[in-house]
mmCIF file of C-alpha atoms in Angstrom:
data_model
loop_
_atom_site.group_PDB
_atom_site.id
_atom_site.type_symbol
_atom_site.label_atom_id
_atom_site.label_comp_id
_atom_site.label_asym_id
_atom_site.label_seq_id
_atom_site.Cartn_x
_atom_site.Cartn_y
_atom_site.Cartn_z
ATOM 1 C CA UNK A 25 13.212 24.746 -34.545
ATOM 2 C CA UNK A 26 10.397 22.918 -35.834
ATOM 3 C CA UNK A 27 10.355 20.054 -39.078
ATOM 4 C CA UNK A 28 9.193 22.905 -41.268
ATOM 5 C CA UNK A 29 11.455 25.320 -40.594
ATOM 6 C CA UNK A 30 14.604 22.598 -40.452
ATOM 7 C CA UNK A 31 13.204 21.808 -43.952
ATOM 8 C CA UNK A 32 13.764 24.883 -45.582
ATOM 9 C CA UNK A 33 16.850 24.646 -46.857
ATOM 10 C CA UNK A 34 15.383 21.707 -48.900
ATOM 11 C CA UNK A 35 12.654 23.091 -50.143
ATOM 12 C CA UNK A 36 12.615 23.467 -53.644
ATOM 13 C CA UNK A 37 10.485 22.833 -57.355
ATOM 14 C CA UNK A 38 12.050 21.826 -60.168
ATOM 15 C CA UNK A 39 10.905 23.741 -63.097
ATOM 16 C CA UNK A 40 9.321 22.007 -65.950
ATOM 17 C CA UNK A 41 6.806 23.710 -68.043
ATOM 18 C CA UNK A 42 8.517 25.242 -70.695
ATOM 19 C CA UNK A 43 11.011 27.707 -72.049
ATOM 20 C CA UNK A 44 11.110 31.274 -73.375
ATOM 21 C CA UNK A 45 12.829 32.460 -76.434
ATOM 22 C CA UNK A 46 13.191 35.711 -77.596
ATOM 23 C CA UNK A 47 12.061 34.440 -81.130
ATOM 24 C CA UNK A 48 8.272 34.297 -78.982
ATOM 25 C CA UNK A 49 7.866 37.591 -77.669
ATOM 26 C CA UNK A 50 5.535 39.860 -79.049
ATOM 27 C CA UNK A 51 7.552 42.695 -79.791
ATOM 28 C CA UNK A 52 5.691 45.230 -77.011
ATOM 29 C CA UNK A 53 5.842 43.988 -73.415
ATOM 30 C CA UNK A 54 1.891 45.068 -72.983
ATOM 31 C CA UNK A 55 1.241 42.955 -75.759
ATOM 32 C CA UNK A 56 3.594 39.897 -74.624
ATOM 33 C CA UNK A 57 1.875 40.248 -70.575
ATOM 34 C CA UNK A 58 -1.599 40.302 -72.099
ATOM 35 C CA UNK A 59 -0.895 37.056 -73.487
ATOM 36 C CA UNK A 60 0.833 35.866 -70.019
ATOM 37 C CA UNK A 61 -2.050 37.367 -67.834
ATOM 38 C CA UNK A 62 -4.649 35.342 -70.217
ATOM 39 C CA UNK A 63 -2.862 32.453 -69.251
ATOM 40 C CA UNK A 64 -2.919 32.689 -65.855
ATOM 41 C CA UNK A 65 -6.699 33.303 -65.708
ATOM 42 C CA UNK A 66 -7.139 30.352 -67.910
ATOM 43 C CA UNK A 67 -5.588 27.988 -66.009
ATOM 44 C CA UNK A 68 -7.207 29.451 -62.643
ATOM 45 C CA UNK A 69 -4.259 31.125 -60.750
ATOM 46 C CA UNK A 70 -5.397 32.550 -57.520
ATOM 47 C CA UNK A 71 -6.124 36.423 -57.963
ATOM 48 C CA UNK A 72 -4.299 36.472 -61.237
ATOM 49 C CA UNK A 73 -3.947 40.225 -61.451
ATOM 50 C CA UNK A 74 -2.465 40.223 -57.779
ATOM 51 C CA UNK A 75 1.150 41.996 -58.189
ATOM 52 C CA UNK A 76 3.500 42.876 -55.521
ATOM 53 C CA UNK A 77 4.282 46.776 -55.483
ATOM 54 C CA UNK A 78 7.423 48.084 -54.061
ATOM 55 C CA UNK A 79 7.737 51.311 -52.808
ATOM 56 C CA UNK A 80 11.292 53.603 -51.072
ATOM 57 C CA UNK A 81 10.238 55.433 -48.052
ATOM 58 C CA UNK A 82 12.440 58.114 -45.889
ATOM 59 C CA UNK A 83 15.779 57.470 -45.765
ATOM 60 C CA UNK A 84 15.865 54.580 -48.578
ATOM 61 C CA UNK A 85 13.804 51.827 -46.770
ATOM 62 C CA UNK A 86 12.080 49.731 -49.437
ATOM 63 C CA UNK A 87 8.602 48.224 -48.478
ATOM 64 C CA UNK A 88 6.473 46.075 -50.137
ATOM 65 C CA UNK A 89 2.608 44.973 -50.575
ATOM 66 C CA UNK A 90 0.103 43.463 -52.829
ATOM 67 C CA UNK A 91 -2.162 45.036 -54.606
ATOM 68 C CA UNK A 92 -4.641 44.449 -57.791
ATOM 69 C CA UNK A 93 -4.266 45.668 -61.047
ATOM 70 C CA UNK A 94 -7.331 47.665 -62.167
ATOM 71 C CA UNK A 95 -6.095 48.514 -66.080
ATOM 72 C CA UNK A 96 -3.572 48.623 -68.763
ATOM 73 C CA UNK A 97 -4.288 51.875 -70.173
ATOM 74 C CA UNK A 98 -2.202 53.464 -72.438
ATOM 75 C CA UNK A 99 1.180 52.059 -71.538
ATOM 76 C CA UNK A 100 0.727 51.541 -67.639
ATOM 77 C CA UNK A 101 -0.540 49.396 -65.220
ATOM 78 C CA UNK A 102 -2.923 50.903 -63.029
ATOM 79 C CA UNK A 103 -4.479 50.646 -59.744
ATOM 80 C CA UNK A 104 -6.066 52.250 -57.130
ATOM 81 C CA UNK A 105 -5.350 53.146 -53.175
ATOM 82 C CA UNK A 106 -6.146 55.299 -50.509
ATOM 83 C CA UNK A 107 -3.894 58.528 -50.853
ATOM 84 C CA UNK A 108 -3.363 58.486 -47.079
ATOM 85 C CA UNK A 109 -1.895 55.147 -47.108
ATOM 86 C CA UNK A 110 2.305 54.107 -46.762
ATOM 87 C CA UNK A 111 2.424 53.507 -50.277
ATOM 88 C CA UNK A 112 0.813 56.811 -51.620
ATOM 89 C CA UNK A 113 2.816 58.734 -49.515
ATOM 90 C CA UNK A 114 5.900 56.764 -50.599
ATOM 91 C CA UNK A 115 5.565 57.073 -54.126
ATOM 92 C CA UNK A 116 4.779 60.889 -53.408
ATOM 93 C CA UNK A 117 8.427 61.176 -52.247
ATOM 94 C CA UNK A 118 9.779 58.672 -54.478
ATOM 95 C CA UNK A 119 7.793 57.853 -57.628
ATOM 96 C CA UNK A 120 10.450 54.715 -58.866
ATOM 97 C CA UNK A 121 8.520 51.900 -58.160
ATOM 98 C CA UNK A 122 8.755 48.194 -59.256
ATOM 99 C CA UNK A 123 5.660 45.422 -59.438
ATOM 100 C CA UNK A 124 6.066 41.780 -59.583
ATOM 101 C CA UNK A 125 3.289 38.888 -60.794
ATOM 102 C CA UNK A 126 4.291 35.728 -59.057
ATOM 103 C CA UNK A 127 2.405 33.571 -61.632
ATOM 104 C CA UNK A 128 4.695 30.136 -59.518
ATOM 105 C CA UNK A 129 1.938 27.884 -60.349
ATOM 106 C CA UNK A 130 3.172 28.488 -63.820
ATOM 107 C CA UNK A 131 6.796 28.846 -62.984
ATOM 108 C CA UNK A 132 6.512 32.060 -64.522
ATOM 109 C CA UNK A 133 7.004 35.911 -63.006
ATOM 110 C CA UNK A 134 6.511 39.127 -64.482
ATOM 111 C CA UNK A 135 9.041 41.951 -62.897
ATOM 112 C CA UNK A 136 8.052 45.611 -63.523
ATOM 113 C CA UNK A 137 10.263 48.563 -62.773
ATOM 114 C CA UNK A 138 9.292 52.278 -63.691
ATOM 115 C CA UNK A 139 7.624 55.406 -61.926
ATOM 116 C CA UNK A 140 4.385 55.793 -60.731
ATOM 117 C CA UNK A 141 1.781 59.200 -61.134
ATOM 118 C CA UNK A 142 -2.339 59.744 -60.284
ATOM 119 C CA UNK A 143 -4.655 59.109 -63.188
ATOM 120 C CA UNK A 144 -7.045 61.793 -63.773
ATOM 121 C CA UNK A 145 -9.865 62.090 -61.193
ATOM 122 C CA UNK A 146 -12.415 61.297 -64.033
ATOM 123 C CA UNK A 147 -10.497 58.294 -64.155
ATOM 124 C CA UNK A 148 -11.051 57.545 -61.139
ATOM 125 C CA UNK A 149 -14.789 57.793 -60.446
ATOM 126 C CA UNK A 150 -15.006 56.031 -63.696
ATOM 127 C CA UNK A 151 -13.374 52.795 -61.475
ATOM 128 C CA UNK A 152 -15.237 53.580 -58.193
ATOM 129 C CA UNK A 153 -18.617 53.177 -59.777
ATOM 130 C CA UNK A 154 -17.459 49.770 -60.215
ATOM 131 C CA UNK A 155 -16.779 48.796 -56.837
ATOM 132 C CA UNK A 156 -19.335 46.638 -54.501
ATOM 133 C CA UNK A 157 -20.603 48.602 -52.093
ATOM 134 C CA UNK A 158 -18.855 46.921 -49.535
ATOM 135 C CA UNK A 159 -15.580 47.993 -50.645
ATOM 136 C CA UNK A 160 -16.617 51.543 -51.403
ATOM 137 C CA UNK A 161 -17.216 51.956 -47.366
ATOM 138 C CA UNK A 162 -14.712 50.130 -46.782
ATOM 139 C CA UNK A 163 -12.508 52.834 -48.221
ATOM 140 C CA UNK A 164 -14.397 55.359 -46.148
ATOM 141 C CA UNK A 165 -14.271 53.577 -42.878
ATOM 142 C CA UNK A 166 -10.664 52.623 -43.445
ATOM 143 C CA UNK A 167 -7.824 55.773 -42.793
ATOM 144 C CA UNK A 168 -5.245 53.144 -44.414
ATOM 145 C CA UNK A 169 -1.741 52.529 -42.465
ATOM 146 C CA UNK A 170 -2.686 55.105 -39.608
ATOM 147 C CA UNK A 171 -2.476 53.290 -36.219
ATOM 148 C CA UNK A 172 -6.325 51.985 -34.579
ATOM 149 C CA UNK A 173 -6.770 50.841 -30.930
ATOM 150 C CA UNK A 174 -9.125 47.910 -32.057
ATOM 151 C CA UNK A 175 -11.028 46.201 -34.461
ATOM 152 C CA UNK A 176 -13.873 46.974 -33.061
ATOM 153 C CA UNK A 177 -12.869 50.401 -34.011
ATOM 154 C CA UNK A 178 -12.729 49.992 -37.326
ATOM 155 C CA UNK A 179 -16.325 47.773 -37.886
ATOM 156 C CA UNK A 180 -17.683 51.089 -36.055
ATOM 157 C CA UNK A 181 -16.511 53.498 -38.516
ATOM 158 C CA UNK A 182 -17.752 51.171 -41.470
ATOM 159 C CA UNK A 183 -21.156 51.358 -39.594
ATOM 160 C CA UNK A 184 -21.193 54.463 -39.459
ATOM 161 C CA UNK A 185 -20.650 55.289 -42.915
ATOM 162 C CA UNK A 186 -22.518 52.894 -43.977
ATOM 163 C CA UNK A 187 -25.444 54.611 -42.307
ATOM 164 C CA UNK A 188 -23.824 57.794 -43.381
ATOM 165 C CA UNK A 189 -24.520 56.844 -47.638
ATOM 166 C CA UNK A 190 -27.091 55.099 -47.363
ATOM 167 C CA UNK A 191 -27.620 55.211 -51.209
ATOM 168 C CA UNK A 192 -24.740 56.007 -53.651
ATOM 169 C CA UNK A 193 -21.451 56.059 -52.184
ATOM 170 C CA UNK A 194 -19.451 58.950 -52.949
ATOM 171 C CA UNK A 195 -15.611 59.032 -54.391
ATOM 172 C CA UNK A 196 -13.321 60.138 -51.070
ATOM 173 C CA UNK A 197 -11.029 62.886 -51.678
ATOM 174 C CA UNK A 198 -8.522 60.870 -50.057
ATOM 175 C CA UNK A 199 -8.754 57.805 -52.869
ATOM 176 C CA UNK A 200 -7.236 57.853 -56.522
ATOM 177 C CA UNK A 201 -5.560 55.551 -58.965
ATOM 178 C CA UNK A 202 -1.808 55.302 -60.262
ATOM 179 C CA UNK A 203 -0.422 54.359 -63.247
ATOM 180 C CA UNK A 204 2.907 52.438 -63.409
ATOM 181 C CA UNK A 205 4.814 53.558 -66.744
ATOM 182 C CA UNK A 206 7.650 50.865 -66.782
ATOM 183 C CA UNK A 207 10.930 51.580 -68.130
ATOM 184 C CA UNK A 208 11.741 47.933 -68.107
ATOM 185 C CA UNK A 209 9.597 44.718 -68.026
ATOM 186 C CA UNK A 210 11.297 41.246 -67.763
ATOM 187 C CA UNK A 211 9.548 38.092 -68.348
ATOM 188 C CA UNK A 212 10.801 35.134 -66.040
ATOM 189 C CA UNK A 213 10.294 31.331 -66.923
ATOM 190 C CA UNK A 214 11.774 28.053 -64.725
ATOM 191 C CA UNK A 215 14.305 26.365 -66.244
ATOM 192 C CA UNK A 216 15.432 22.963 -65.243
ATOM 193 C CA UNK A 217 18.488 22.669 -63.101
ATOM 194 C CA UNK A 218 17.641 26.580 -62.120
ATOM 195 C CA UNK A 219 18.633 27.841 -65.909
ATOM 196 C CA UNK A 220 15.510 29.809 -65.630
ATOM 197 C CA UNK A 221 15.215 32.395 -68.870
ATOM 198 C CA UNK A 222 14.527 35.749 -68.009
ATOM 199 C CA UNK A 223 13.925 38.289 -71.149
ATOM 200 C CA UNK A 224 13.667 41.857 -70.324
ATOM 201 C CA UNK A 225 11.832 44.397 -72.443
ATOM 202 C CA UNK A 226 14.141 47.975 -71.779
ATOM 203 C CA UNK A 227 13.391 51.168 -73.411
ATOM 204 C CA UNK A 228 16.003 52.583 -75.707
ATOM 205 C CA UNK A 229 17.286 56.398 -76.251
ATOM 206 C CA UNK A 230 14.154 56.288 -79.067
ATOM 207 C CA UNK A 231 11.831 55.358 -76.530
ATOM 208 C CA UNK A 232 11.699 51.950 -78.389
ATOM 209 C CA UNK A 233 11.561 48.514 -77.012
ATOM 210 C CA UNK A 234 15.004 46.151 -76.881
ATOM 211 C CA UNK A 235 14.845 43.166 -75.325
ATOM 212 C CA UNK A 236 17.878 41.808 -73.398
ATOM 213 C CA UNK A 237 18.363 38.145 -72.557
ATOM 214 C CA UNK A 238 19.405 37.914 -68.328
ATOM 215 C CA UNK A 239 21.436 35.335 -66.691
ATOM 216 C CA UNK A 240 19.519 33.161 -64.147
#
């Protein structure tokens, strides 16, 4: 066991920045994350719109991975994958999903739970035309979470497609967005001496917003 990992137990921040009281919240969640995501992009956070999306496979096992959020349309967070991938094929079975902003730099996180569905295929091309090039036969070249012997492999196939489109890059078939329609949304802030507030945003039998203070 090396210093690091003999350190771990000691490891530890102590929250200072602020607090967060129901009395501030805009009274929709969109609205109230808007605000939060405009603060971490002001003060630089690394990939601000970088959210951790969990997923239930086969028999119950959870899984987890980052991914970017592409939009806020219409009450749901939205982003885009290859339909072929562990996740897509996950929330195919399963479409409860939850996605979580680690915003630590700011001693803040954003936890999302709710159920995921495609956005229209218009939708779609509409955010693929926006893509660099790069990433557009990237997504070609890439048949995501399927097993390849090499890397070499896979810098062949993005070769090859690459000399496949040599102009515009079509949409795959295999590629779409999803839209995250939350049923809850909790805002998390550090507290000092770990009395961290965490207000949650939870729809109500009117499909209206009530917000519900959480123990640390």
């Amino acid at each position: 066991m090396d210093a690091v990992e003999e350190g771990l137990s000691r490891m530890r921040r102590r929250y200072t920045a602020g607090r967060l009281l129901e009395r501030d919240l805009a009274p929709d969640p969109f609205d109230e994350f808007r605000a939060w995501l405009h603060d971490a992009v002001t003060v630089g956070i690394a990939e601000p719109n970088a959210m951790v999306l969990g997923t239930v496979g086969p028999g119950g096992q959870p899984s987890s991975r980052s991914v970017l959020l592409k939009g806020i349309d219409d009450g749901a967070f939205v982003f885009f994958t290859n339909t072929g991938s562990r996740k897509a094929a996950e929330i195919a079975g399963n479409p409860r999903v939850s996605l979580c902003f680690p915003w630590i730099a700011m001693e803040r996180q954003v936890l999302v739970c709710g159920s995921a569905s495609t956005v229209s295929r218009e939708a779609t091309r509409a955010y693929w035309r926006t893509r660099p090039r790069e990433s557009q036969i990237g997504a070609w070249a890439s048949r995501q979470s399927s097993v390849i012997a090499t890397r070499e492999e896979l810098e062949a196939l993005a070769a090859e497609m690459s000399e496949r489109y040599p102009d515009e890059v079509p949409l795959p078939d295999f590629w779409s967005g999803f839209r995250v329609v939350p049923d809850t949304v909790e805002f998390w802030q550090g507290g000092v001496a770990r009395l961290h507030d965490r207000l949650r945003y939870r729809r109500g039998p009117e499909q209206e917003w009530i917000v519900e203070r959480l123990a640390p």
